[in-house]
Coordinates of C-alpha atoms in Angstrom, one line a residue:
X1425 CA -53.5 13.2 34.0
X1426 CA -53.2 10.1 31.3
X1427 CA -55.6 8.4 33.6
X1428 CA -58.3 10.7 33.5
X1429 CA -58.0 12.0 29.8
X1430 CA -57.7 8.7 28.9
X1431 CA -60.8 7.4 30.9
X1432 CA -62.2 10.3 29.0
X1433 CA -61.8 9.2 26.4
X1434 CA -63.3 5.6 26.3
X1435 CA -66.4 7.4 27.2
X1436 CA -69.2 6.9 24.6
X1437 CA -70.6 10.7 24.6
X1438 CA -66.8 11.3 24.0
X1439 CA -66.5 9.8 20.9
X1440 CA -69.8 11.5 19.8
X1441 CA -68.5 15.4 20.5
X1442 CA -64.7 13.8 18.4
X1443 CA -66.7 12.9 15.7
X1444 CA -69.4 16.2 15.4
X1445 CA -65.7 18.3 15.9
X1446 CA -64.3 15.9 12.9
X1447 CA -67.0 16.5 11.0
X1448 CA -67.2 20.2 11.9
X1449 CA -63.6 20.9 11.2
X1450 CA -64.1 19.0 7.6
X1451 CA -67.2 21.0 6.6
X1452 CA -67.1 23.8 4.3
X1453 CA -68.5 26.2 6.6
X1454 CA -68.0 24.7 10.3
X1455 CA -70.4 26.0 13.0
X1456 CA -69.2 26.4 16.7
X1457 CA -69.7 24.3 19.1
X1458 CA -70.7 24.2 22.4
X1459 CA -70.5 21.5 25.8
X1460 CA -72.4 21.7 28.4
X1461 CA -72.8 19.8 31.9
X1462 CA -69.7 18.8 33.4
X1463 CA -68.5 20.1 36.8
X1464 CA -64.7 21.9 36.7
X1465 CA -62.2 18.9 37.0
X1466 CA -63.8 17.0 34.2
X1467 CA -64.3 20.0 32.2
X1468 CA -60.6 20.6 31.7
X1469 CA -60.0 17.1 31.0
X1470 CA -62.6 16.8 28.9
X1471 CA -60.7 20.1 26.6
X1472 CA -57.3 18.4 27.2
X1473 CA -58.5 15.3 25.9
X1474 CA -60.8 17.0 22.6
X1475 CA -57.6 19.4 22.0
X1476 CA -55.1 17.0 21.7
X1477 CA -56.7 14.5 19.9
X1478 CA -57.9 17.0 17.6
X1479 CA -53.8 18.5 17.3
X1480 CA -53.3 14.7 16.4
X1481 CA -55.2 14.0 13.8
X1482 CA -55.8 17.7 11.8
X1483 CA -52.4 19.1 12.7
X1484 CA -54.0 21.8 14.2
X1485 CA -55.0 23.4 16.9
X1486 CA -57.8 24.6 18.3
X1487 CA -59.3 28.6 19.6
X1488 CA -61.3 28.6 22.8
X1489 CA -64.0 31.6 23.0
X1490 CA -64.2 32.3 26.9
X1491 CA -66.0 34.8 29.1
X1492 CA -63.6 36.2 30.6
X1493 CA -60.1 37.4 31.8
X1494 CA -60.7 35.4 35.1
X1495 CA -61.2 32.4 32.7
X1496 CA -58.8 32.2 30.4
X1497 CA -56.2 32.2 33.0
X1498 CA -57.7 29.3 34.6
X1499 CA -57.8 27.9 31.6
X1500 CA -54.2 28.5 30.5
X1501 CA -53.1 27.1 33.9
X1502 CA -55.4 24.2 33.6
X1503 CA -53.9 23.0 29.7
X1504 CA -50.5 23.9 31.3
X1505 CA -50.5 21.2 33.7
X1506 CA -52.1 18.9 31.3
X1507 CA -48.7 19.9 28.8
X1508 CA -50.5 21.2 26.0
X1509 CA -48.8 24.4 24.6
X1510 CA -50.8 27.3 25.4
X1511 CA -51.1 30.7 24.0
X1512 CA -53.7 33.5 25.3
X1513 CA -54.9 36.4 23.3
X1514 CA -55.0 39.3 25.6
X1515 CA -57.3 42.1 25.1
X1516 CA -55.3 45.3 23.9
X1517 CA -55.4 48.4 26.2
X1518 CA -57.4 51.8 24.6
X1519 CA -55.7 54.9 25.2
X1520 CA -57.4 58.2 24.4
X1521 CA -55.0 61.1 25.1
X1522 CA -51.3 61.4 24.2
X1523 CA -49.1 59.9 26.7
X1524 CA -46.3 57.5 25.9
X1525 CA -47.9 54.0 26.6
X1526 CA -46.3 50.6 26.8
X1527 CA -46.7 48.1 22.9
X1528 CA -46.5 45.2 26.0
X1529 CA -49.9 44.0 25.2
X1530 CA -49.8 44.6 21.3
X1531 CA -46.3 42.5 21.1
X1532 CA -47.9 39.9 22.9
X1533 CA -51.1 39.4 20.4
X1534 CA -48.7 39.7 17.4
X1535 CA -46.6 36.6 18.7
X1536 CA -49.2 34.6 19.4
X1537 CA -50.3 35.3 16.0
X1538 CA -47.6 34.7 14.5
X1539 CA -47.6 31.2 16.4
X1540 CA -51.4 30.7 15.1
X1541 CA -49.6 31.0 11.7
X1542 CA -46.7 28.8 12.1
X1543 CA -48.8 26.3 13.8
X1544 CA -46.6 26.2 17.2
X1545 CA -49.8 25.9 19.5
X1546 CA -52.5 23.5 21.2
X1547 CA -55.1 26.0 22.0
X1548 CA -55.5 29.7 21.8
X1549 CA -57.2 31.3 24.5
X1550 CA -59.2 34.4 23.9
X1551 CA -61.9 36.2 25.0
X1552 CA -64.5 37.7 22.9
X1553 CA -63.8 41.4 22.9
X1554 CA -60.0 40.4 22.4
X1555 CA -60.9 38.2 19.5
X1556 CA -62.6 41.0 17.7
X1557 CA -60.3 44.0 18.5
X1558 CA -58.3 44.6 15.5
X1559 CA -54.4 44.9 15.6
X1560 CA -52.0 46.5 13.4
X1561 CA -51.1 44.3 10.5

């Protein structure tokens, strides 16, 4: 994978989205951002690459707003492979009537929130309705 993130990263548009994150992370009030145009394979190079050289230089990781379930595993595979450590926020389980339910899901976000706080991450995965659900403090 050195190969192709680092071929990545010679790229000139490359260097552009570093710099805007750079400047993004050091602004006061950072705005998201967003890339477009680039087919699967590259794509998850392309985050490998941004992530980690982003971890290296801040200290800090980054949180990747995705669609879906379906995509944040793929995701979480992909970064896997590429050795970055991984952590996905799932989205916590409503239930309306009294039954004795599983605290699976609810352990699982307050570890990887814990990890967001000790800084033991690459990238957190989450998907939007996960990301806004709150949990207990």
């Amino acid at each position: 994978m050195n190969i192709i993130t680092d071929s990545i990263r010679r790229e000139r548009e490359y260097s552009g989205v570093l710099t805007a994150a750079c400047e993004q992370l050091a602004a006061k009030r950072p705005l998201p951002m967003m890339v477009t145009g680039l087919c699967d394979g590259a794509r998850f190079a392309f985050y490998s690459s941004l992530i980690a050289d982003i971890k290296a230089k801040y200290g800090r990781g980054a949180l990747m707003i995705v669609p879906d379930e379906k995509d944040a595993l793929r995701l979480s595979n992909s970064f896997l492979d590429c050795g970055l450590e991984v952590l996905t926020y799932p989205l916590r389980d409503f239930i309306f009537h009294n039954i004795i339910a599983s605290h699976d899901y609810e352990h699982e976000r307050l570890s990887v929130l814990c990890a967001a706080a000790d800084g033991g991450y690459d990238v957190i995965i989450a998907t939007p309705d996960a990301a806004l659900q709150r949990t207990m403090p």
